[in-house]
Every structure is written in structure tokens, then in C-alpha cells.
XYZ file of N, CA and C in Angstrom:
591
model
N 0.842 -1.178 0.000
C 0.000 0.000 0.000
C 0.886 1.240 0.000
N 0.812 1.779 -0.465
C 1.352 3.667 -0.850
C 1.216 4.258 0.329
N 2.422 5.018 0.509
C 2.448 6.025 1.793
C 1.905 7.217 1.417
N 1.040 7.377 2.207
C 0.367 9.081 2.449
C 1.507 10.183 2.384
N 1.262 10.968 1.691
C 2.207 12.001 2.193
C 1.385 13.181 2.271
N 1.817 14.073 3.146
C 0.795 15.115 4.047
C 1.352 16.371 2.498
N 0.020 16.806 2.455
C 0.005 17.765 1.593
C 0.257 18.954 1.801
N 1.266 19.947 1.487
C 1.674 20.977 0.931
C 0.729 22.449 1.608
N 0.801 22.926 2.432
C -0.171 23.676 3.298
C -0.238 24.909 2.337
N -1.816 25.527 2.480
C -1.600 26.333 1.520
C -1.962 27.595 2.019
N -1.709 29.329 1.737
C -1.647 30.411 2.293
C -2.481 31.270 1.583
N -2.741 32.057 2.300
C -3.957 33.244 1.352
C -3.601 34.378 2.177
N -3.555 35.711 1.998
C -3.747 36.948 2.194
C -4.996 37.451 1.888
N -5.802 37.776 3.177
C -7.039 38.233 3.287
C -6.813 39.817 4.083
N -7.409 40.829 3.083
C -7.381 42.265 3.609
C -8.910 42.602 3.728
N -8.774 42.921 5.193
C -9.754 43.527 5.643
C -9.655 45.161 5.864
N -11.299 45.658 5.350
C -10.873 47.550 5.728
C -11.088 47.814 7.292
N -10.112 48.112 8.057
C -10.543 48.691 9.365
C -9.188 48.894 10.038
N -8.935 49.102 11.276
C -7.839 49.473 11.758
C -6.952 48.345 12.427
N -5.887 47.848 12.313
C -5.400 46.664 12.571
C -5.760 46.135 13.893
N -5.863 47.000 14.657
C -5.997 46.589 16.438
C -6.986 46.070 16.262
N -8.232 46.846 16.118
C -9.672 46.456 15.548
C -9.817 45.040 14.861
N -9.269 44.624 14.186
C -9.262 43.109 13.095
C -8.739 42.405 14.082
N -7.682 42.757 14.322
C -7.093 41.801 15.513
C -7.156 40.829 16.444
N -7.881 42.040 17.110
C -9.346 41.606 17.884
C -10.153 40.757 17.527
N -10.454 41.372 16.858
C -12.208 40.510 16.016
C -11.672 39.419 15.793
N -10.476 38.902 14.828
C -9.862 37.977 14.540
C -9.618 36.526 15.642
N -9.274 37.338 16.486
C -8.918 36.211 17.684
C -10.145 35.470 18.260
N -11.329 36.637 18.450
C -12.852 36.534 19.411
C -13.179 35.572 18.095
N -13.143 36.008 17.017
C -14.128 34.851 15.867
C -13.462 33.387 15.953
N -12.612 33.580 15.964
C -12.021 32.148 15.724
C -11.836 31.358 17.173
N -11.657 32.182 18.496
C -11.749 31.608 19.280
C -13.423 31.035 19.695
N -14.583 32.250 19.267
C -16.025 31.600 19.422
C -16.610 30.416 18.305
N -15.752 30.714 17.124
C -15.702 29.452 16.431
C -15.250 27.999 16.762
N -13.991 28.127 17.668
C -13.403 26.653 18.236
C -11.961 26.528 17.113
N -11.878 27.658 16.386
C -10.794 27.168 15.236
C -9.411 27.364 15.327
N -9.317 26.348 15.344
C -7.471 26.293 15.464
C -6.801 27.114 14.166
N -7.189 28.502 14.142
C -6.262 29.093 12.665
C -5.106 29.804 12.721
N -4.212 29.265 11.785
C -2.724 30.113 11.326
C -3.415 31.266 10.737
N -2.811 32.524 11.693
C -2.864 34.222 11.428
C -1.698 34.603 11.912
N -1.049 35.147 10.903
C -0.022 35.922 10.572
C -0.660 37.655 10.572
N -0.127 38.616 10.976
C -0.759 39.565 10.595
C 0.752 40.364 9.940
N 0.495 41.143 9.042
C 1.560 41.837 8.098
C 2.418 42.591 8.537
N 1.824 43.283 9.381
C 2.862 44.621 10.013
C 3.581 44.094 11.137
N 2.680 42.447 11.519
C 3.763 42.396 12.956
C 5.127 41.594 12.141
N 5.037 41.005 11.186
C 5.727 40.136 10.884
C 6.802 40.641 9.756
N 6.886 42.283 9.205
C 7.197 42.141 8.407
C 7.271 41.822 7.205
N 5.732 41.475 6.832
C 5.392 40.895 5.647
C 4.996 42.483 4.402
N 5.640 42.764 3.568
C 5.082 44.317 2.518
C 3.913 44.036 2.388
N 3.364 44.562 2.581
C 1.522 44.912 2.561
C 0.719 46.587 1.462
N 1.729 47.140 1.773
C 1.509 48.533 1.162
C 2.683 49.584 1.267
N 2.625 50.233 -0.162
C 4.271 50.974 -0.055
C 4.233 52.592 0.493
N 4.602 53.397 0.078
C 4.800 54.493 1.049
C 3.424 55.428 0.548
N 3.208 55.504 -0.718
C 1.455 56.241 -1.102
C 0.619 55.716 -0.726
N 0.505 54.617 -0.355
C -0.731 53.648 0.601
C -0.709 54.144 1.825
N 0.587 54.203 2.342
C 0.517 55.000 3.685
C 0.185 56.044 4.232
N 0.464 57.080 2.981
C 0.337 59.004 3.197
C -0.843 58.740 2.690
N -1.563 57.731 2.140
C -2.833 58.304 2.179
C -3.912 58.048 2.684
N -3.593 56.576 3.504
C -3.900 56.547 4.626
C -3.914 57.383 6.379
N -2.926 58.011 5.904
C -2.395 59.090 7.283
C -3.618 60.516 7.116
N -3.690 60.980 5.651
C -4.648 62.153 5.123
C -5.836 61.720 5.169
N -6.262 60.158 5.284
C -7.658 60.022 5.055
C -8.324 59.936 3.627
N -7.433 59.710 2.908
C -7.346 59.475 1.619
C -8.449 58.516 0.984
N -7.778 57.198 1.647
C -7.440 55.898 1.383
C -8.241 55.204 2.845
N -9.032 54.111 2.827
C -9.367 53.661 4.054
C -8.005 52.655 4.696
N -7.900 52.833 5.984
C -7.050 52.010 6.716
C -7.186 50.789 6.577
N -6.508 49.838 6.197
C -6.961 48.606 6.396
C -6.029 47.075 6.542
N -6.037 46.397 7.081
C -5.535 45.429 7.948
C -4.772 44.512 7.374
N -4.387 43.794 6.701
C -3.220 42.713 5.705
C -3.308 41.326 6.481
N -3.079 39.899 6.385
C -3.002 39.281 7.104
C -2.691 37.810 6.316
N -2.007 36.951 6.906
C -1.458 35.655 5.836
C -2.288 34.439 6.956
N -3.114 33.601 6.453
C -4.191 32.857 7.169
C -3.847 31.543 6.039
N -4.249 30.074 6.845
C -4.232 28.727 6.697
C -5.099 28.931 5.418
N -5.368 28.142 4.799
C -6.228 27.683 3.505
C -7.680 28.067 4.251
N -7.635 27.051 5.611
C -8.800 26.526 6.615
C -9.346 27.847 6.476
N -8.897 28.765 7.539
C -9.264 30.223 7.764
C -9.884 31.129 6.839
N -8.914 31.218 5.683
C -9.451 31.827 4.643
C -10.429 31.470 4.177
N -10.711 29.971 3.888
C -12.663 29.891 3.607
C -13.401 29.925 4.396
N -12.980 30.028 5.769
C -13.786 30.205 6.966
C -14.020 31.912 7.018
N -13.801 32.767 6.580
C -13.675 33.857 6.251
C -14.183 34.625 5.125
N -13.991 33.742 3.985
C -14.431 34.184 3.298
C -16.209 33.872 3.092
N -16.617 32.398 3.702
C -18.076 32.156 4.350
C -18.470 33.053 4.886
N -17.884 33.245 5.790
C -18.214 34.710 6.874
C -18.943 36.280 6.601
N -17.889 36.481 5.149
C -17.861 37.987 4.855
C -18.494 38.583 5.165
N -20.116 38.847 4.237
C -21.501 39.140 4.431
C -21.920 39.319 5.698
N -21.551 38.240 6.792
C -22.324 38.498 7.386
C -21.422 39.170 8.921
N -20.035 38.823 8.587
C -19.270 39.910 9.467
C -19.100 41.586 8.908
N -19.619 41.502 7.573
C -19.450 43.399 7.176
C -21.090 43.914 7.680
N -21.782 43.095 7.983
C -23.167 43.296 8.161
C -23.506 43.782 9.721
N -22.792 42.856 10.661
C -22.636 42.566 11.771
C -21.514 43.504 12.462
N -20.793 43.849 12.195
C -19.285 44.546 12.360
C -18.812 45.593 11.484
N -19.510 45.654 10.375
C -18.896 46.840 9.824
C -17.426 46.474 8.787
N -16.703 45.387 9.539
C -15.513 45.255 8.725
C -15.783 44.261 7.555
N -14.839 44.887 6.521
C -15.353 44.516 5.061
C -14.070 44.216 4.793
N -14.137 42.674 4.016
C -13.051 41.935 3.573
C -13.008 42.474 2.096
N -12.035 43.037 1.904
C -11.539 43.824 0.030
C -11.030 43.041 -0.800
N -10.029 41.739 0.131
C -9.214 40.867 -0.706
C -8.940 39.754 0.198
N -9.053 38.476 -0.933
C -8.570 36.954 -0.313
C -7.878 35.987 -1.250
N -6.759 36.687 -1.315
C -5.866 35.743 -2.438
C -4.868 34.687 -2.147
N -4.640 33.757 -3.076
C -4.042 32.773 -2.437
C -2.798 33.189 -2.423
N -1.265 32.706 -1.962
C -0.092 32.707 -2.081
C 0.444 32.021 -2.542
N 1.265 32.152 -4.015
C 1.650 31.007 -4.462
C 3.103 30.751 -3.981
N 3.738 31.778 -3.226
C 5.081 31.379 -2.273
C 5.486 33.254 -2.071
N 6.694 33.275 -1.065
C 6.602 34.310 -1.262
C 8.839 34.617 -0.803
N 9.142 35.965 -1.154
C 10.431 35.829 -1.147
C 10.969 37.100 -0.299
N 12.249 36.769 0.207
C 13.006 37.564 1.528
C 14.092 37.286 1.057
N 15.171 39.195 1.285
C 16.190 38.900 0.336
C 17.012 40.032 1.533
N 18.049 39.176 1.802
C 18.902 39.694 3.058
C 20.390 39.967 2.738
N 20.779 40.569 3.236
C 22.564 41.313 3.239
C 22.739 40.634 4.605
N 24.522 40.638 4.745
C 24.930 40.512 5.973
C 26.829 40.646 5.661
N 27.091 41.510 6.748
C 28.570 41.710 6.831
C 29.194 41.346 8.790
N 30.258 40.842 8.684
C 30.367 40.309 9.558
C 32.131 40.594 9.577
N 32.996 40.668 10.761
C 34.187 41.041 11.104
C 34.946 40.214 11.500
N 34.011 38.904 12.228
C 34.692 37.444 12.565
C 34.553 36.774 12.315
N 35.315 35.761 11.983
C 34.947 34.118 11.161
C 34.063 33.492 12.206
N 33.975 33.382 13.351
C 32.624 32.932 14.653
C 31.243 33.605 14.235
N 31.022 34.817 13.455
C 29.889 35.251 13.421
C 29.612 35.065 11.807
N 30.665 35.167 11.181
C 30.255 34.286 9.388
C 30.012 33.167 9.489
N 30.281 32.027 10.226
C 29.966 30.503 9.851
C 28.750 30.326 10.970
N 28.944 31.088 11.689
C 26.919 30.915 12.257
C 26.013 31.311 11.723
N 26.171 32.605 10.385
C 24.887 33.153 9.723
C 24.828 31.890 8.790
N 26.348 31.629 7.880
C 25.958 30.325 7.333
C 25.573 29.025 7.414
N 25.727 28.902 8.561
C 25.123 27.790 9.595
C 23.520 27.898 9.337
N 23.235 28.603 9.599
C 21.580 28.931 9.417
C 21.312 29.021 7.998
N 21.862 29.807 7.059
C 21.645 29.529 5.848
C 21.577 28.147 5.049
N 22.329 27.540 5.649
C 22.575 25.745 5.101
C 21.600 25.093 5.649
N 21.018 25.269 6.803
C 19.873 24.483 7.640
C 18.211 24.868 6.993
N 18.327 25.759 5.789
C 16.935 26.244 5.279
C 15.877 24.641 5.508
N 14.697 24.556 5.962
C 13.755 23.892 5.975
C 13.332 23.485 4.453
N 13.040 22.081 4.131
C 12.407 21.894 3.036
C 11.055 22.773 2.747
N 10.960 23.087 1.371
C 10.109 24.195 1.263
C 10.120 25.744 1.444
N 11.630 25.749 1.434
C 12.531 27.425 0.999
C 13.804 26.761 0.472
N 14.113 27.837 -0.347
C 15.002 27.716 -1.729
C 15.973 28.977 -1.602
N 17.297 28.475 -1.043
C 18.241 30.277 -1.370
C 18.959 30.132 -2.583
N 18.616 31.476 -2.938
C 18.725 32.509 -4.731
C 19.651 33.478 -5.190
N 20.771 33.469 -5.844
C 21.206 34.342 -5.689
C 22.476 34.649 -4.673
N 22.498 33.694 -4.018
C 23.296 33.995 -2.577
C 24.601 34.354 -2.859
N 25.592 34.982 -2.045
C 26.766 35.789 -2.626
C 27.340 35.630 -1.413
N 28.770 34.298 -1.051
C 29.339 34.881 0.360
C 30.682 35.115 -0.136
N 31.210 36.559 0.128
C 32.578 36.650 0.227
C 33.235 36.856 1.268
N 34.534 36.131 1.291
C 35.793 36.238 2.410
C 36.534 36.811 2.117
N 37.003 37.641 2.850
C 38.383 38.789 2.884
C 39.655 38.680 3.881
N 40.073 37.802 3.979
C 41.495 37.729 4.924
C 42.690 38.854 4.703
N 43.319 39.482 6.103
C 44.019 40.612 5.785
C 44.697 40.436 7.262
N 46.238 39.687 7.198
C 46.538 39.027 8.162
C 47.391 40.225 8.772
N 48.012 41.097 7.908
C 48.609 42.375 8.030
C 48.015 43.560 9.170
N 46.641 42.859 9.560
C 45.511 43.901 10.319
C 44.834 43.665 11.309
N 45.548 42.443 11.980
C 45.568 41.836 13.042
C 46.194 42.444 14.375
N 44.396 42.675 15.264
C 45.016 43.266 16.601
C 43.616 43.669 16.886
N 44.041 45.001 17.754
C 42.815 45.340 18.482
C 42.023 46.244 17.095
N 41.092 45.608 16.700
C 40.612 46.552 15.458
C 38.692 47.313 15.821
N 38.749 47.533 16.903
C 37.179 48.077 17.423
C 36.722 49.258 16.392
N 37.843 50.513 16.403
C 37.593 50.913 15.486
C 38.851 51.349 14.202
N 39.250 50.296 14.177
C 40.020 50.121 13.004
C 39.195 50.443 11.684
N 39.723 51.273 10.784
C 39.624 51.489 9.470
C 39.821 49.809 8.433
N 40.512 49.586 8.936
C 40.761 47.466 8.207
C 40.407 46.343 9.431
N 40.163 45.200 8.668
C 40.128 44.669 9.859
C 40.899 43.146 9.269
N 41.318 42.048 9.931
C 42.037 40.984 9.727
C 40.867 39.777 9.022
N 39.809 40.277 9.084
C 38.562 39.396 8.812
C 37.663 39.858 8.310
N 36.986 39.847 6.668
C 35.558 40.325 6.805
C 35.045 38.941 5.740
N 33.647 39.657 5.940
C 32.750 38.630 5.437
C 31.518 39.086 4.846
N 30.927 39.006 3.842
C 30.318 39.763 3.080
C 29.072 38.601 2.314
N 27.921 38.946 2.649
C 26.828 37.779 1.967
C 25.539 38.673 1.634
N 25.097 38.223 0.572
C 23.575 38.237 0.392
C 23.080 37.293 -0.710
N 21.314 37.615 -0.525
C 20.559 36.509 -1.641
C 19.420 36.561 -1.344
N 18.066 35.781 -1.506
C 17.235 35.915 -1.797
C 16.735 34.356 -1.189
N 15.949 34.114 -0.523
C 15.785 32.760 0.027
C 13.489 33.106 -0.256
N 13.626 31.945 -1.033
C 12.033 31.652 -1.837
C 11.102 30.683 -1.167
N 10.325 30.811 -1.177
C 9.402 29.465 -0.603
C 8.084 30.052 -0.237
N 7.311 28.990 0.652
C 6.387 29.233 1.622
C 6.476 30.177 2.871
N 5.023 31.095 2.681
C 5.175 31.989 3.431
C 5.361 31.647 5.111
N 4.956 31.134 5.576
C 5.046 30.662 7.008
C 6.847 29.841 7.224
N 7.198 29.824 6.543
C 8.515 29.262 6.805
C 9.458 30.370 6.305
N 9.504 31.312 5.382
C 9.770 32.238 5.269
C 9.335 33.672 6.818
N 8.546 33.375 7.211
C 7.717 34.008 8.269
C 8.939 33.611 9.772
N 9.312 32.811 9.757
C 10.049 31.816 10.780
C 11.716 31.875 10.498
N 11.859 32.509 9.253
C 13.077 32.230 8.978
C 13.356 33.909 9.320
N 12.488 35.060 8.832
C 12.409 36.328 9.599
C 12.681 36.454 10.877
N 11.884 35.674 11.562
C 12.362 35.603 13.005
C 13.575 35.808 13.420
N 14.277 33.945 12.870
C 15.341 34.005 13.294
C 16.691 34.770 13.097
N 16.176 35.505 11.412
C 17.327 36.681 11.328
C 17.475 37.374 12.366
N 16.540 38.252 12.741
C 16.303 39.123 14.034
C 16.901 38.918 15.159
N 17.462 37.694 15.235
C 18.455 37.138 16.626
C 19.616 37.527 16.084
N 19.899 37.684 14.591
C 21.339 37.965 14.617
C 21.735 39.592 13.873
N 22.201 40.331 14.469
C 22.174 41.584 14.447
C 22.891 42.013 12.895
N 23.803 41.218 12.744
C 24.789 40.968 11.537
C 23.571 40.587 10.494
N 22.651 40.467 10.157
C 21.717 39.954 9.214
C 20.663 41.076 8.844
N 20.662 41.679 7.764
C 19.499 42.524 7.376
C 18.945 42.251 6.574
N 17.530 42.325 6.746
C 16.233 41.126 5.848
C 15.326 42.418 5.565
N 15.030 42.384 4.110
C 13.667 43.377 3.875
C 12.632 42.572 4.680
N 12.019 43.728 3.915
C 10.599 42.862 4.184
C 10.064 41.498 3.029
N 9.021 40.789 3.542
C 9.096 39.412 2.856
C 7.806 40.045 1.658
N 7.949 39.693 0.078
C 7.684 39.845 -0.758
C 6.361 38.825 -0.974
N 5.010 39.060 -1.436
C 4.315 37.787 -1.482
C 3.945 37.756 -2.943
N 3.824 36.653 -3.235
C 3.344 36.406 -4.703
C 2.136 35.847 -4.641
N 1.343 36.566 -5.605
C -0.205 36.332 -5.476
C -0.513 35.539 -6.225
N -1.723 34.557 -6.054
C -2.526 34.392 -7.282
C -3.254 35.701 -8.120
């Protein structure tokens, strides 16, 4: 008999119009009075691009209505999107968009002064989870044995280390891999890019 293999989890970005605290909320109370165990990501906590800087100013003027971004389970999103009608009816908040994710991408720099803090970012880079892909990646070494000493604020230093690239996949593992940049100070990550249906 054929082994099961667990299928491929799938992501949607659902934007709601209202103020993030506001969704938030609502978000947690629905799904907790529902009983539903749902993956919610919300955009702004995570770093995920949601809207670029004219989305913002015109949101700030009143332009543009405020409104909420959020990366939800397959589950959620049709549980949500069932919902709509009768949560814009009930609540006022109105779902604008529910698209799926067909993966999404995070593209990071990193410079580093010691060989202890280059082979731990690459340490983590080599350990990517099945279901992210690094793109692009660029590590250079610079040895400069001539510049060896106390170099705090040395103009040279006896060691550098120089990387970037682009690491692809699923948003929730991409979501996790954000995280763990954030532990290392030497690592600068945009924000994570989503690709829509």
C-alpha cells in the first residue's frame, strides 16, 4: 500500500478595511467563538510588505481607508471568506481581498568582522527547511593578516565577510526564517515579498 504524504499547506492573504488593532481583535474573538485552530499571521507584525509608502500618506490624510493585511491557513481563509456578508453586516468590517499565495520571497545582506559570526549566519543559511530555496546567494571572504590586533575601530580589519541573496518558498517558513534573522544583528532582511494568485 502507498504512503500518504501530508500535503503541501496552503496560504492566502485576506485584507480587511478597518484598523489593525480592531481586526485583531475581532480575529482572535471569531475564531476563538468558532473553536478554530487558525494560522494568522498579521503583516505589520511580521514584516510581511503589505503597502508601499502612497498607501501610507494616504492613509495618514484620510485618503485611502485604513486597512488590515493578514497571511491565514487555507482553513481560515474559507472560513472567512463564508463569513464575509455576514461579518461586514454585523461589524462593519469589510473583507476587500482573499488571495491565495503562491510562495513568497526575503532577500537579506549581511557583513560580519569574525569568522565565529560568518559561519553561524551560514550555519543557518545551510539548515533552510524543506520548502525554501536560497537565490542568488553571494558569500565573500576577505582575509588581511597584516591587520591583526585590536581593530574596534580600526579602518581594516584581519577578517571580513560579506553575503547576500534571496531565500524563496512558503510563506510561514519564510515568516520563521524572519524571526530568526532578528536574533542575529549581523543579518538585514527586507521585508518578505508575497506572490499572489
Amino acid at each position: 500500500m502507498a504512503k500518504k504524504t501530508a500535503a503541501t499547506p496552503r496560504f492566502y492573504e485576506v485584507v480587511f478595511q478597518g484598523k489593525p488593532k480592531v481586526v485583531k481583535a475581532f480575529i482572535k474573538g471569531l475564531m476563538m467563538g468558532a473553536e478554530r485552530d487558525a494560522t494568522v499571521y498579521y503583516s505589520f507584525d511580521e514584516g510581511v510588505h503589505h503597502e508601499g509608502k502612497a498607501e501610507k500618506f494616504k492613509e495618514m490624510f484620510g485618503i485611502r481607508a485604513i486597512d488590515c493585511h493578514m497571511v491565514t491557513s487555507a482553513e481560515a481563509s474559507a472560513y472567512l471568506k463564508k463569513m464575509a456578508r455576514k461579518i461586514a453586516t454585523d461589524t462593519g468590517l469589510e473583507i476587500s481581498s482573499n488571495r491565495s499565495i503562491r510562495n513568497a520571497s526575503l532577500k537579506f545582506e549581511y557583513h560580519a568582522y569574525a569568522p565565529r559570526y560568518s559561519a553561524e549566519i551560514v550555519k543557518v543559511l545551510k539548515a533552510l527547511p524543506k520548502g525554501l530555496k536560497l537565490q542568488g546567494y553571494d558569500h565573500v571572504e576577505k582575509r588581511d593578516p597584516s591587520a591583526k590586533g585590536v581593530e574596534a575601530y580600526s579602518a581594516t580589519h584581519d577578517f571580513e565577510a560579506d553575503g547576500a541573496g534571496t531565500v524563496v518558498g512558503r510563506i510561514d517558513l519564510l515568516i520563521e526564517l524572519k524571526r530568526t534573522f532578528a536574533q542575529y544583528p549581523l543579518i538585514q532582511a527586507e521585508d518578505i515579498i508575497l506572490n499572489l494568485a
